[in-house]
Short mmCIF file of C-alpha atoms in Angstrom, two decimals:
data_model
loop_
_atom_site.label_atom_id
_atom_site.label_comp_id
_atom_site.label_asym_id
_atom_site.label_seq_id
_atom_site.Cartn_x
_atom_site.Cartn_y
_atom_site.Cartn_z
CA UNK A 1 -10.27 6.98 -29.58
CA UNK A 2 -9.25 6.96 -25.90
CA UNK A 3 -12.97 7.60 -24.64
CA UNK A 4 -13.88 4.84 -26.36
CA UNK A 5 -11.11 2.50 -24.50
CA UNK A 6 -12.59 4.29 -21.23
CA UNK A 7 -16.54 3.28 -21.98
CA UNK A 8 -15.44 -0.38 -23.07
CA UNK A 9 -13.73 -1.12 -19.96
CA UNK A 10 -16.60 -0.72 -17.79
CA UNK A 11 -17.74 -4.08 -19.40
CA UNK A 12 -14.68 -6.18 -19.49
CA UNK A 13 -15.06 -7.35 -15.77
CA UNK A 14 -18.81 -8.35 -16.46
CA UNK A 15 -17.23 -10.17 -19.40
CA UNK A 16 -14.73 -12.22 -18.19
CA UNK A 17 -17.20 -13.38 -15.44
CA UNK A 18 -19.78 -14.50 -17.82
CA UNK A 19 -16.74 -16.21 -19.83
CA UNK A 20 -15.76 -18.44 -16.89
CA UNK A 21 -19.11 -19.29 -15.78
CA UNK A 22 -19.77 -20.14 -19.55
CA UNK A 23 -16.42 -22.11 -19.55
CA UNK A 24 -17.07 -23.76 -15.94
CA UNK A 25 -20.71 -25.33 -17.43
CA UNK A 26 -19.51 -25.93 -20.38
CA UNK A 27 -16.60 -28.47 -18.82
CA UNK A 28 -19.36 -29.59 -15.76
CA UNK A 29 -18.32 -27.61 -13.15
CA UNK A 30 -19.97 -27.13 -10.26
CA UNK A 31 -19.68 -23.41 -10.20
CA UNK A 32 -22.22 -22.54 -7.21
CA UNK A 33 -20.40 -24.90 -4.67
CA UNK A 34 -17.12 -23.74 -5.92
CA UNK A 35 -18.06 -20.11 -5.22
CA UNK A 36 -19.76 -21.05 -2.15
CA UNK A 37 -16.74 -22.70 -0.69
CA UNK A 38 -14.26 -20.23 -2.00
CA UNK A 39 -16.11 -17.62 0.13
CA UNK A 40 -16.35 -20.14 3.25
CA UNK A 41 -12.61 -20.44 3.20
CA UNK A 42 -12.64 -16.27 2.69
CA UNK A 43 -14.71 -15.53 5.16
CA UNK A 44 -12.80 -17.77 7.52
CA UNK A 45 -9.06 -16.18 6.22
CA UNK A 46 -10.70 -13.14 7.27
CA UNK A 47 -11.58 -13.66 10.96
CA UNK A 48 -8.04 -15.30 11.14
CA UNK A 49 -6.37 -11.95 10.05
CA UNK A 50 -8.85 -9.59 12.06
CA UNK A 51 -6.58 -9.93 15.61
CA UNK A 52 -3.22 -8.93 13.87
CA UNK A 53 -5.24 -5.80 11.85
CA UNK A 54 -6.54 -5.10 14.98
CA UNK A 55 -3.22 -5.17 16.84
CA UNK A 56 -1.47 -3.38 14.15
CA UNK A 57 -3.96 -0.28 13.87
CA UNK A 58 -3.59 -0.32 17.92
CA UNK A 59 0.17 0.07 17.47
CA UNK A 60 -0.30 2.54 14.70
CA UNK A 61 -2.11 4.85 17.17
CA UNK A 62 -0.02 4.55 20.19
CA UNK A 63 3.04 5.22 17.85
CA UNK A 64 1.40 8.44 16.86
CA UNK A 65 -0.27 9.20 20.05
CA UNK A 66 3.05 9.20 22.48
CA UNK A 67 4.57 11.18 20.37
CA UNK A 68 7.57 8.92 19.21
CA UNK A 69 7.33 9.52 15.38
CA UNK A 70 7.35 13.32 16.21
CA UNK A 71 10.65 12.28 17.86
CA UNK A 72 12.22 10.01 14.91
CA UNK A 73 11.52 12.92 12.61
CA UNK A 74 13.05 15.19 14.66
CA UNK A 75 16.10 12.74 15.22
CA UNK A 76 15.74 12.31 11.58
CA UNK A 77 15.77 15.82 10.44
CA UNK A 78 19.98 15.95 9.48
CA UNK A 79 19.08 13.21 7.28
CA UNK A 80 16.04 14.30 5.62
CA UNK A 81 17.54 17.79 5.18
CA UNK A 82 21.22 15.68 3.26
CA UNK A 83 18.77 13.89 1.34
CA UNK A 84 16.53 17.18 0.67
CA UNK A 85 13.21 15.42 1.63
CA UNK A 86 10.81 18.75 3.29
CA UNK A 87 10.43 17.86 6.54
CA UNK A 88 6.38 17.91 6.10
CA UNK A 89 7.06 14.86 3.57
CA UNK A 90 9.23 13.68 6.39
CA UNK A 91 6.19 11.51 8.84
CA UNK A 92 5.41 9.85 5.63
CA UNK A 93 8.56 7.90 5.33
CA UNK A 94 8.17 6.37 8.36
CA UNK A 95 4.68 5.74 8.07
CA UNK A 96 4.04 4.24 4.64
CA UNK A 97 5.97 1.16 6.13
CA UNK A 98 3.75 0.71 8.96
CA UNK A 99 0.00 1.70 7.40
CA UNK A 100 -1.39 2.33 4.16
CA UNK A 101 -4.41 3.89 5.28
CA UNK A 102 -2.60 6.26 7.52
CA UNK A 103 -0.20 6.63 4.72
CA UNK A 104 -2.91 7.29 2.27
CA UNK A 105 -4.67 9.66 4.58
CA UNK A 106 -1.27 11.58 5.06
CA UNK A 107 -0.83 12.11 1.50
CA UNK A 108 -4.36 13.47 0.60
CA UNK A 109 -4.00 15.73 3.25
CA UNK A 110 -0.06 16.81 1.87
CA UNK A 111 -1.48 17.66 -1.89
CA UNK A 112 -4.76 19.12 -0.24
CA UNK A 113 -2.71 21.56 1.23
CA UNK A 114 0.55 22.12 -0.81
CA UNK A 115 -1.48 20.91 -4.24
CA UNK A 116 -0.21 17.75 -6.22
CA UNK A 117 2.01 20.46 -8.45
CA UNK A 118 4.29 21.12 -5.44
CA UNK A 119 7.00 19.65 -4.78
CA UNK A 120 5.79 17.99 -1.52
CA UNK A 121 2.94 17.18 -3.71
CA UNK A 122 4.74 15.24 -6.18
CA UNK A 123 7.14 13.72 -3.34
CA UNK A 124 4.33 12.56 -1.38
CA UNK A 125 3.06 10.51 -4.21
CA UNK A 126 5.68 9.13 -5.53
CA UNK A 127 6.90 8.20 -2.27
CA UNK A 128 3.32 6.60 -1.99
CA UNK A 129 3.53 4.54 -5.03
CA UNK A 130 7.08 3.53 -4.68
CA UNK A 131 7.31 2.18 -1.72
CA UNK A 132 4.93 -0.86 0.62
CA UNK A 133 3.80 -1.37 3.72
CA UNK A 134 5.98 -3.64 5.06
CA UNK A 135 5.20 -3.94 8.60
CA UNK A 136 1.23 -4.19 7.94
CA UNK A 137 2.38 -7.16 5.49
CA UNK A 138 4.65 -9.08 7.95
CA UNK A 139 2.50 -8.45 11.12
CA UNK A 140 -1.36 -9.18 9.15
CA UNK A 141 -0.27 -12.24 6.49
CA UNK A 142 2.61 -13.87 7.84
CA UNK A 143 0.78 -13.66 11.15
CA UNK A 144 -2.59 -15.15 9.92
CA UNK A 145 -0.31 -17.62 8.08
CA UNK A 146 1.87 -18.93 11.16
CA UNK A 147 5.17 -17.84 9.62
CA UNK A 148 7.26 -16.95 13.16
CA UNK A 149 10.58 -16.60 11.31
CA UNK A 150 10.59 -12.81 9.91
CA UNK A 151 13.87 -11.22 10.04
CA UNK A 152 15.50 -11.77 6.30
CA UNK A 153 11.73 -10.62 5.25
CA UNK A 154 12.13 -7.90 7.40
CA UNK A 155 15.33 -6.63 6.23
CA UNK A 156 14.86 -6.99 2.74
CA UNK A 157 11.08 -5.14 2.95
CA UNK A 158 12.34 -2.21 4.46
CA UNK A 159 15.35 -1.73 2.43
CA UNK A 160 13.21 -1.94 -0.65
CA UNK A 161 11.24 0.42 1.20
CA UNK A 162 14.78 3.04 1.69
CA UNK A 163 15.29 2.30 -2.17
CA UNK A 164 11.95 3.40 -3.09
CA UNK A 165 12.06 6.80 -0.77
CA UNK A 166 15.43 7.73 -2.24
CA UNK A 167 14.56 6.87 -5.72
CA UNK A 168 11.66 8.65 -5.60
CA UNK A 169 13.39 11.83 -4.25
CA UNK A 170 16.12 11.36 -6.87
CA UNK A 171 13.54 11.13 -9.76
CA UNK A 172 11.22 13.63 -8.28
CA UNK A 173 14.34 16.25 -8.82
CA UNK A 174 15.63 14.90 -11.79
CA UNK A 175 12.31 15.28 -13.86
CA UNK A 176 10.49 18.16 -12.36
CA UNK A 177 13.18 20.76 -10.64
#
C-alpha cells in the first residue's frame, strides 16, 4: 500500500500545475505574463539578497578561520559537559544559527563518522531539525527587505534556537538511552 503512495506522488506536482494553468484559462488569465513577471520580480529579489549571502558566507569563514568558534567551544565546554552535549556535537550549536549549509555539511560529516545510530548521530540531527538559522535569516531577508530594527527578532530567534538544542538533547536521552 505504501509503495503505491510513494509512485503516486511523483505526479502530484505535475498535477497541481496543470490544475492551475487549467483554472487560470479557464477564468482568462493571462498565465504567460503572470509567470513572466513573477520571475522578473524573482530574479530581481535575488540580486537584492546576493550582497548580504555574500557577506554572511564571508563572516562564516573568518569565524571559522581565526579560530574563535574553536574558542567559544572551548569556553563552552562546562556547559556542554552540565548539559551532556559530546563536545564533537558541540561546533554545531553554534553554527546551525549562523549557516545551514555549514550546518548541514557538519552533520553529514558527524553521522559519516560516528553513524546516524550513535548518539552524536542522533544529536546531530535532531539538533539539525530542531533548531534555524537565525543569523542567515536576519542578515539575508531582513537585509534585502530594509528592516534596520533587529534586536526583539534577534532575541527571540536565538532563544528558540537554545529551546530547540536543549529539547533535542532532553528527547534524544529520554527516547533512545
Amino acid at each position: 500500500m505504501m509503495d503505491v503512495f510513494v509512485r503516486s506522488s511523483v505526479y502530484i506536482v505535475p498535477i497541481v500545475i496543470l490544475l492551475v494553468i487549467f483554472y487560470a484559462t479557464m477564468k482568462k488569465i493571462e498565465t504567460y505574463e503572470i509567470f513572466v513577471e513573477g520571475a522578473k520580480e524573482g530574479l530581481q529579489m535575488a540580486l537584492s539578497i546576493l550582497p548580504f549571502l555574500l557577506g554572511m558566507i564571508v563572516a562564516i569563514h573568518m569565524f571559522r578561520a581565526s579560530g574563535a568558534m574553536d574558542m567559544f567551544v572551548s569556553l563552552a565546554a562546562p556547559i556542554f559537559e552540565w548539559l551532556k552535549i559530546p563536545e564533537e556535537v558541540a561546533p554545531l550549536t553554534f553554527i546551525r544559527s549562523i549557516s545551514g549549509n555549514a550546518s548541514l555539511g557538519l552533520v553529514a560529516d558527524l553521522i559519516h563518522t560516528y553513524g546516524p545510530d550513535s548518539l552524536i548521530g542522533r544529536l546531530a540531527g535532531t539538533i539539525q531539525g530542531s533548531s534555524d538559522t537565525t543569523l542567515y535569516v536576519i542578515t539575508v531577508y531582513f537585509g534585502a527587505v530594509g528592516i534596520k530594527k533587529i534586536g526583539d527578532a534577534l532575541k527571540v530567534g536565538l532563544l528558540a534556537d537554545l529551546l530547540g538544542i536543549v529539547t533535542s538533547v532532553i528527547f534524544v536521552y529520554l527516547i533512545f538511552y
